[in-house]
PDB file of C-alpha atoms in Angstrom:
ATOM      1  CA  PRO A   1      77.746 -92.792 139.200  1.00 45.00           C
ATOM      2  CA  SER A   2      78.839 -93.084 135.567  1.00 51.00           C
ATOM      3  CA  ARG A   3      77.094 -89.817 134.733  1.00 60.00           C
ATOM      4  CA  GLU A   4      79.087 -87.979 137.366  1.00 63.00           C
ATOM      5  CA  CYS A   5      82.333 -89.618 136.239  1.00 63.00           C
ATOM      6  CA  ARG A   6      82.023 -88.658 132.620  1.00 77.00           C
ATOM      7  CA  LYS A   7      81.215 -85.014 133.366  1.00 74.00           C
ATOM      8  CA  ASP A   8      84.923 -84.191 133.600  1.00 86.00           C
ATOM      9  CA  GLU A   9      85.521 -85.420 130.046  1.00 92.00           C
ATOM     10  CA  LEU A  10      85.502 -83.011 127.162  1.00 92.00           C
TER      11      LEU A  10
ATOM     12  CA  MET B   1      92.910 -87.487 134.545  1.00 87.00           C
ATOM     13  CA  ASN B   2      95.228 -89.961 132.875  1.00 93.00           C
ATOM     14  CA  ILE B   3      97.850 -89.620 130.172  1.00 96.00           C
ATOM     15  CA  PHE B   4      95.491 -90.779 127.408  1.00 96.00           C
ATOM     16  CA  ARG B   5      92.864 -88.208 128.371  1.00 95.00           C
ATOM     17  CA  LEU B   6      95.403 -85.406 128.496  1.00 96.00           C
ATOM     18  CA  THR B   7      97.117 -86.271 125.209  1.00 98.00           C
ATOM     19  CA  GLY B   8      93.691 -86.829 123.648  1.00 97.00           C
ATOM     20  CA  ASP B   9      92.529 -83.364 124.698  1.00 97.00           C
ATOM     21  CA  LEU B  10      95.782 -81.789 123.517  1.00 97.00           C
ATOM     22  CA  SER B  11      95.552 -83.608 120.198  1.00 98.00           C
ATOM     23  CA  HIS B  12      92.009 -82.294 119.803  1.00 97.00           C
ATOM     24  CA  LEU B  13      93.216 -78.784 120.627  1.00 98.00           C
ATOM     25  CA  ALA B  14      96.093 -79.141 118.152  1.00 98.00           C
ATOM     26  CA  ALA B  15      93.652 -80.172 115.406  1.00 98.00           C
ATOM     27  CA  ILE B  16      91.434 -77.138 116.019  1.00 97.00           C
ATOM     28  CA  ILE B  17      94.392 -74.746 116.079  1.00 97.00           C
ATOM     29  CA  ILE B  18      96.023 -76.290 112.978  1.00 97.00           C
ATOM     30  CA  LEU B  19      92.798 -75.698 111.076  1.00 97.00           C
ATOM     31  CA  LEU B  20      92.446 -72.107 112.296  1.00 97.00           C
ATOM     32  CA  LEU B  21      96.088 -71.325 111.466  1.00 96.00           C
ATOM     33  CA  LYS B  22      95.830 -72.957 108.052  1.00 96.00           C
ATOM     34  CA  ILE B  23      92.866 -70.752 107.137  1.00 97.00           C
ATOM     35  CA  TRP B  24      94.371 -67.637 108.695  1.00 96.00           C
ATOM     36  CA  LYS B  25      97.866 -67.965 107.189  1.00 96.00           C
ATOM     37  CA  SER B  26      96.732 -68.939 103.697  1.00 96.00           C
ATOM     38  CA  ARG B  27      93.778 -66.504 103.843  1.00 97.00           C
ATOM     39  CA  SER B  28      91.785 -69.361 102.334  1.00 97.00           C
ATOM     40  CA  CYS B  29      89.465 -72.138 103.406  1.00 96.00           C
ATOM     41  CA  ALA B  30      89.765 -74.103 100.161  1.00 95.00           C
ATOM     42  CA  GLY B  31      89.300 -77.814 100.720  1.00 95.00           C
ATOM     43  CA  ILE B  32      87.652 -77.349 104.117  1.00 97.00           C
ATOM     44  CA  SER B  33      84.079 -78.468 104.622  1.00 97.00           C
ATOM     45  CA  GLY B  34      82.108 -75.622 106.197  1.00 98.00           C
ATOM     46  CA  LYS B  35      79.341 -78.105 106.937  1.00 98.00           C
ATOM     47  CA  SER B  36      81.601 -80.251 109.124  1.00 98.00           C
ATOM     48  CA  GLN B  37      82.710 -77.125 110.972  1.00 98.00           C
ATOM     49  CA  ILE B  38      79.106 -76.045 111.586  1.00 98.00           C
ATOM     50  CA  LEU B  39      78.359 -79.530 112.915  1.00 98.00           C
ATOM     51  CA  PHE B  40      81.334 -79.305 115.299  1.00 98.00           C
ATOM     52  CA  ALA B  41      80.119 -75.896 116.506  1.00 98.00           C
ATOM     53  CA  ILE B  42      76.712 -77.488 117.218  1.00 98.00           C
ATOM     54  CA  VAL B  43      78.437 -80.430 118.954  1.00 98.00           C
ATOM     55  CA  PHE B  44      80.372 -78.163 121.329  1.00 97.00           C
ATOM     56  CA  THR B  45      77.424 -75.877 121.978  1.00 97.00           C
ATOM     57  CA  THR B  46      75.021 -78.662 122.903  1.00 97.00           C
ATOM     58  CA  ARG B  47      77.588 -80.569 124.975  1.00 95.00           C
ATOM     59  CA  TYR B  48      79.081 -77.707 126.927  1.00 95.00           C
ATOM     60  CA  LEU B  49      75.856 -76.068 128.081  1.00 93.00           C
ATOM     61  CA  ASP B  50      76.831 -77.422 131.509  1.00 90.00           C
ATOM     62  CA  LEU B  51      79.404 -74.611 131.621  1.00 92.00           C
ATOM     63  CA  LEU B  52      76.500 -72.515 132.858  1.00 91.00           C
ATOM     64  CA  SER B  53      75.280 -74.996 135.470  1.00 89.00           C
ATOM     65  CA  THR B  54      78.224 -76.992 136.852  1.00 88.00           C
ATOM     66  CA  PHE B  55      81.834 -76.168 137.613  1.00 90.00           C
ATOM     67  CA  ILE B  56      84.195 -79.139 137.345  1.00 90.00           C
ATOM     68  CA  SER B  57      87.692 -77.668 137.195  1.00 92.00           C
ATOM     69  CA  LEU B  58      89.530 -74.697 135.784  1.00 95.00           C
ATOM     70  CA  TYR B  59      91.104 -76.975 133.153  1.00 95.00           C
ATOM     71  CA  ASN B  60      87.692 -78.290 132.155  1.00 95.00           C
ATOM     72  CA  SER B  61      86.057 -74.860 131.862  1.00 95.00           C
ATOM     73  CA  CYS B  62      89.008 -73.309 129.988  1.00 97.00           C
ATOM     74  CA  MET B  63      89.160 -76.121 127.434  1.00 97.00           C
ATOM     75  CA  LYS B  64      85.403 -75.962 126.846  1.00 97.00           C
ATOM     76  CA  VAL B  65      85.513 -72.202 126.299  1.00 97.00           C
ATOM     77  CA  ILE B  66      88.501 -72.562 123.929  1.00 97.00           C
ATOM     78  CA  TYR B  67      86.835 -75.367 121.934  1.00 98.00           C
ATOM     79  CA  ILE B  68      83.585 -73.422 121.561  1.00 98.00           C
ATOM     80  CA  GLY B  69      85.382 -70.171 120.736  1.00 98.00           C
ATOM     81  CA  CYS B  70      87.616 -71.796 118.105  1.00 98.00           C
ATOM     82  CA  ALA B  71      84.677 -73.666 116.553  1.00 98.00           C
ATOM     83  CA  TYR B  72      82.746 -70.434 116.033  1.00 98.00           C
ATOM     84  CA  ALA B  73      85.861 -68.592 114.861  1.00 98.00           C
ATOM     85  CA  THR B  74      86.380 -71.297 112.215  1.00 98.00           C
ATOM     86  CA  VAL B  75      82.773 -71.084 111.040  1.00 98.00           C
ATOM     87  CA  TYR B  76      83.063 -67.291 110.916  1.00 98.00           C
ATOM     88  CA  MET B  77      86.197 -67.485 108.793  1.00 97.00           C
ATOM     89  CA  ILE B  78      84.692 -69.955 106.342  1.00 97.00           C
ATOM     90  CA  TYR B  79      81.295 -68.313 105.883  1.00 98.00           C
ATOM     91  CA  MET B  80      82.131 -64.642 106.445  1.00 97.00           C
ATOM     92  CA  LYS B  81      85.754 -63.514 106.348  1.00 97.00           C
ATOM     93  CA  PHE B  82      87.095 -65.845 103.656  1.00 97.00           C
ATOM     94  CA  ARG B  83      83.784 -66.717 102.102  1.00 97.00           C
ATOM     95  CA  ALA B  84      85.113 -66.085  98.570  1.00 97.00           C
ATOM     96  CA  THR B  85      87.564 -68.998  98.953  1.00 97.00           C
ATOM     97  CA  TYR B  86      84.978 -71.443 100.294  1.00 97.00           C
ATOM     98  CA  ASP B  87      84.474 -74.336  97.922  1.00 93.00           C
ATOM     99  CA  GLY B  88      80.714 -74.708  98.367  1.00 94.00           C
ATOM    100  CA  ASN B  89      80.159 -76.722  95.205  1.00 95.00           C
ATOM    101  CA  HIS B  90      82.244 -79.598  96.519  1.00 95.00           C
ATOM    102  CA  ASP B  91      80.790 -79.337 100.023  1.00 96.00           C
ATOM    103  CA  SER B  92      77.582 -81.009  98.963  1.00 95.00           C
ATOM    104  CA  PHE B  93      77.005 -83.551 101.728  1.00 97.00           C
ATOM    105  CA  ARG B  94      73.372 -83.439 102.878  1.00 96.00           C
ATOM    106  CA  VAL B  95      73.724 -82.726 106.600  1.00 97.00           C
ATOM    107  CA  GLU B  96      70.026 -83.260 107.298  1.00 96.00           C
ATOM    108  CA  PHE B  97      70.711 -86.962 106.663  1.00 95.00           C
ATOM    109  CA  LEU B  98      72.993 -86.843 109.693  1.00 97.00           C
ATOM    110  CA  VAL B  99      71.279 -84.383 112.022  1.00 98.00           C
ATOM    111  CA  VAL B 100      67.747 -85.803 111.798  1.00 98.00           C
ATOM    112  CA  PRO B 101      68.593 -89.483 112.494  1.00 98.00           C
ATOM    113  CA  VAL B 102      71.101 -88.481 115.163  1.00 98.00           C
ATOM    114  CA  GLY B 103      68.452 -86.309 116.850  1.00 98.00           C
ATOM    115  CA  GLY B 104      65.973 -89.178 116.752  1.00 98.00           C
ATOM    116  CA  LEU B 105      68.519 -91.604 118.146  1.00 97.00           C
ATOM    117  CA  ALA B 106      69.393 -89.209 120.989  1.00 97.00           C
ATOM    118  CA  VAL B 107      65.714 -89.030 121.983  1.00 97.00           C
ATOM    119  CA  LEU B 108      65.352 -92.824 121.819  1.00 97.00           C
ATOM    120  CA  ILE B 109      68.631 -94.026 123.335  1.00 96.00           C
ATOM    121  CA  ASN B 110      69.894 -91.977 126.278  1.00 94.00           C
ATOM    122  CA  HIS B 111      70.701 -92.348 129.961  1.00 92.00           C
ATOM    123  CA  ASP B 112      67.948 -90.059 131.160  1.00 91.00           C
ATOM    124  CA  PHE B 113      65.034 -88.426 129.383  1.00 94.00           C
ATOM    125  CA  SER B 114      65.866 -84.862 130.367  1.00 93.00           C
ATOM    126  CA  PHE B 115      66.656 -81.796 128.277  1.00 94.00           C
ATOM    127  CA  MET B 116      70.350 -81.520 129.182  1.00 92.00           C
ATOM    128  CA  GLU B 117      70.919 -85.254 128.968  1.00 92.00           C
ATOM    129  CA  ILE B 118      69.332 -85.524 125.520  1.00 95.00           C
ATOM    130  CA  LEU B 119      71.426 -82.594 124.297  1.00 96.00           C
ATOM    131  CA  TRP B 120      74.557 -84.267 125.680  1.00 95.00           C
ATOM    132  CA  THR B 121      73.646 -87.542 123.955  1.00 95.00           C
ATOM    133  CA  PHE B 122      72.848 -85.700 120.723  1.00 97.00           C
ATOM    134  CA  SER B 123      76.260 -84.032 120.792  1.00 97.00           C
ATOM    135  CA  ILE B 124      78.029 -87.356 121.358  1.00 96.00           C
ATOM    136  CA  TYR B 125      76.207 -89.030 118.457  1.00 97.00           C
ATOM    137  CA  LEU B 126      76.631 -86.010 116.212  1.00 98.00           C
ATOM    138  CA  GLU B 127      80.355 -85.722 116.912  1.00 97.00           C
ATOM    139  CA  SER B 128      80.884 -89.308 115.796  1.00 97.00           C
ATOM    140  CA  VAL B 129      79.633 -88.481 112.277  1.00 97.00           C
ATOM    141  CA  ALA B 130      80.382 -84.736 112.029  1.00 97.00           C
ATOM    142  CA  ILE B 131      83.547 -85.327 110.007  1.00 97.00           C
ATOM    143  CA  LEU B 132      81.658 -87.118 107.207  1.00 97.00           C
ATOM    144  CA  PRO B 133      81.032 -83.955 105.095  1.00 97.00           C
ATOM    145  CA  GLN B 134      84.795 -83.284 105.229  1.00 97.00           C
ATOM    146  CA  LEU B 135      85.719 -86.843 104.227  1.00 96.00           C
ATOM    147  CA  PHE B 136      83.030 -86.732 101.534  1.00 95.00           C
ATOM    148  CA  MET B 137      84.512 -83.512 100.179  1.00 95.00           C
ATOM    149  CA  ILE B 138      87.980 -85.075  99.963  1.00 94.00           C
ATOM    150  CA  SER B 139      86.618 -88.142  98.208  1.00 92.00           C
ATOM    151  CA  LYS B 140      84.810 -85.857  95.781  1.00 92.00           C
ATOM    152  CA  THR B 141      87.777 -83.667  94.885  1.00 91.00           C
ATOM    153  CA  GLY B 142      90.126 -86.660  95.146  1.00 91.00           C
ATOM    154  CA  GLU B 143      92.787 -84.761  97.072  1.00 91.00           C
ATOM    155  CA  ALA B 144      93.579 -82.832 100.221  1.00 94.00           C
ATOM    156  CA  GLU B 145      96.223 -80.309 101.163  1.00 94.00           C
ATOM    157  CA  THR B 146      98.854 -81.781 103.453  1.00 94.00           C
ATOM    158  CA  ILE B 147      97.964 -79.363 106.258  1.00 94.00           C
ATOM    159  CA  THR B 148      94.335 -80.516 106.041  1.00 95.00           C
ATOM    160  CA  THR B 149      95.482 -84.112 106.457  1.00 96.00           C
ATOM    161  CA  HIS B 150      97.452 -83.133 109.593  1.00 96.00           C
ATOM    162  CA  TYR B 151      94.248 -81.608 110.949  1.00 97.00           C
ATOM    163  CA  LEU B 152      92.300 -84.785 110.240  1.00 97.00           C
ATOM    164  CA  PHE B 153      95.019 -86.966 111.703  1.00 96.00           C
ATOM    165  CA  CYS B 154      95.032 -85.018 115.003  1.00 97.00           C
ATOM    166  CA  LEU B 155      91.258 -85.182 115.127  1.00 96.00           C
ATOM    167  CA  GLY B 156      91.249 -88.945 114.586  1.00 95.00           C
ATOM    168  CA  LEU B 157      94.108 -89.450 117.029  1.00 96.00           C
ATOM    169  CA  TYR B 158      92.128 -87.612 119.709  1.00 96.00           C
ATOM    170  CA  ARG B 159      89.284 -90.101 119.401  1.00 94.00           C
ATOM    171  CA  ALA B 160      91.602 -93.101 119.384  1.00 95.00           C
ATOM    172  CA  LEU B 161      93.304 -91.787 122.566  1.00 97.00           C
ATOM    173  CA  TYR B 162      89.918 -91.350 124.217  1.00 96.00           C
ATOM    174  CA  ILE B 163      89.235 -95.028 123.648  1.00 95.00           C
ATOM    175  CA  PHE B 164      92.473 -95.896 125.479  1.00 96.00           C
ATOM    176  CA  ASN B 165      91.327 -93.481 128.195  1.00 95.00           C
ATOM    177  CA  TRP B 166      88.059 -95.392 128.570  1.00 94.00           C
ATOM    178  CA  VAL B 167      89.883 -98.731 128.763  1.00 94.00           C
ATOM    179  CA  TRP B 168      92.084 -97.198 131.484  1.00 95.00           C
ATOM    180  CA  ARG B 169      89.107 -95.785 133.385  1.00 92.00           C
ATOM    181  CA  PHE B 170      87.277 -99.101 133.164  1.00 92.00           C
ATOM    182  CA  TYR B 171      90.199-100.968 134.725  1.00 93.00           C
ATOM    183  CA  PHE B 172      91.246 -98.421 137.326  1.00 92.00           C
ATOM    184  CA  GLU B 173      88.008 -96.619 138.155  1.00 89.00           C
ATOM    185  CA  GLY B 174      85.375 -99.156 137.139  1.00 88.00           C
ATOM    186  CA  PHE B 175      83.844 -96.445 134.997  1.00 86.00           C
ATOM    187  CA  PHE B 176      82.361 -96.801 131.580  1.00 86.00           C
ATOM    188  CA  ASP B 177      79.741 -94.985 129.550  1.00 91.00           C
ATOM    189  CA  LEU B 178      78.334 -97.179 126.817  1.00 92.00           C
ATOM    190  CA  ILE B 179      76.915 -94.311 124.752  1.00 93.00           C
ATOM    191  CA  ALA B 180      80.237 -92.483 124.654  1.00 93.00           C
ATOM    192  CA  ILE B 181      82.183 -95.678 123.947  1.00 94.00           C
ATOM    193  CA  VAL B 182      79.995 -96.896 121.068  1.00 95.00           C
ATOM    194  CA  ALA B 183      79.932 -93.431 119.485  1.00 96.00           C
ATOM    195  CA  GLY B 184      83.680 -93.058 120.018  1.00 95.00           C
ATOM    196  CA  VAL B 185      84.415 -96.406 118.389  1.00 95.00           C
ATOM    197  CA  VAL B 186      82.176 -95.540 115.408  1.00 95.00           C
ATOM    198  CA  GLN B 187      83.967 -92.210 115.069  1.00 94.00           C
ATOM    199  CA  THR B 188      87.396 -93.828 115.190  1.00 94.00           C
ATOM    200  CA  ILE B 189      86.409 -96.429 112.584  1.00 94.00           C
ATOM    201  CA  LEU B 190      85.419 -93.626 110.189  1.00 94.00           C
ATOM    202  CA  TYR B 191      89.026 -92.426 110.305  1.00 94.00           C
ATOM    203  CA  CYS B 192      90.645 -95.835 109.637  1.00 93.00           C
ATOM    204  CA  ASP B 193      90.692 -95.473 105.865  1.00 90.00           C
ATOM    205  CA  PHE B 194      92.131 -91.989 106.236  1.00 92.00           C
ATOM    206  CA  PHE B 195      94.778 -93.153 108.770  1.00 93.00           C
ATOM    207  CA  TYR B 196      95.941 -95.721 106.230  1.00 92.00           C
ATOM    208  CA  LEU B 197      96.334 -93.093 103.505  1.00 91.00           C
ATOM    209  CA  TYR B 198      98.009 -90.699 105.941  1.00 94.00           C
ATOM    210  CA  VAL B 199     100.658 -93.240 106.940  1.00 93.00           C
ATOM    211  CA  THR B 200     101.271 -94.630 103.461  1.00 92.00           C
ATOM    212  CA  LYS B 201     101.289 -91.293 101.633  1.00 90.00           C
ATOM    213  CA  VAL B 202     101.505 -88.112 103.690  1.00 91.00           C
ATOM    214  CA  LEU B 203     104.149 -89.358 106.130  1.00 91.00           C
ATOM    215  CA  LYS B 204     106.270 -90.385 103.136  1.00 92.00           C
ATOM    216  CA  GLY B 205     106.159 -86.841 101.824  1.00 90.00           C
ATOM    217  CA  LYS B 206     103.496 -87.329  99.203  1.00 89.00           C
ATOM    218  CA  LYS B 207     100.334 -85.331  98.796  1.00 89.00           C
ATOM    219  CA  LEU B 208      97.135 -87.117  99.635  1.00 90.00           C
ATOM    220  CA  SER B 209      95.371 -87.851  96.384  1.00 89.00           C
ATOM    221  CA  LEU B 210      92.891 -90.595  95.722  1.00 83.00           C
ATOM    222  CA  PRO B 211      92.924 -92.784  92.620  1.00 77.00           C
ATOM    223  CA  ALA B 212      90.297 -91.579  90.146  1.00 67.00           C
TER     224      ALA B 212
END
């Protein structure tokens, strides 16, 4: 899940 | 989205725009490391390839497009439009000493051995050290224009705010990404020396100059 979470970061 | 993320992103945006305006208004890129700016353009390009594959939010897409656009505009101004003012002799950091090890590290230590994931990891590692040619240039010339120090301060502040963002996300969302955190901490540490000089000199109205 961490990969999905971080996708919104720039 | 939390307050640290938002202010971090805005601080990053401010840094990029300060640099562009400085070059544009003074018609000069003296004191700016073109190598650091090329590295940042590579960082944004390799990280934001997902613009083509995934849509996250309008905010996310707009910021990515702005960051990439500004990065290339800066490189264009340094190497094309205001090339005559570019101080290449002092911009002598060997970038291959950064790019090659960072590329190797991205292949070795990543979350998933896939093309996009390795590029993302590469961009994270590269961003953490991309400012080194700029800091090297300042240490070589022994001084920096005040506007350049504001740029660096905003850039460092952005990374520090992202660390607070990760602490927040760990507590409230149970989320953490070790690669991003380690690289982010390394990047922030690189700015510590500069932060000290910024607070003790620039904020007191003095020009940033290093003892010979």
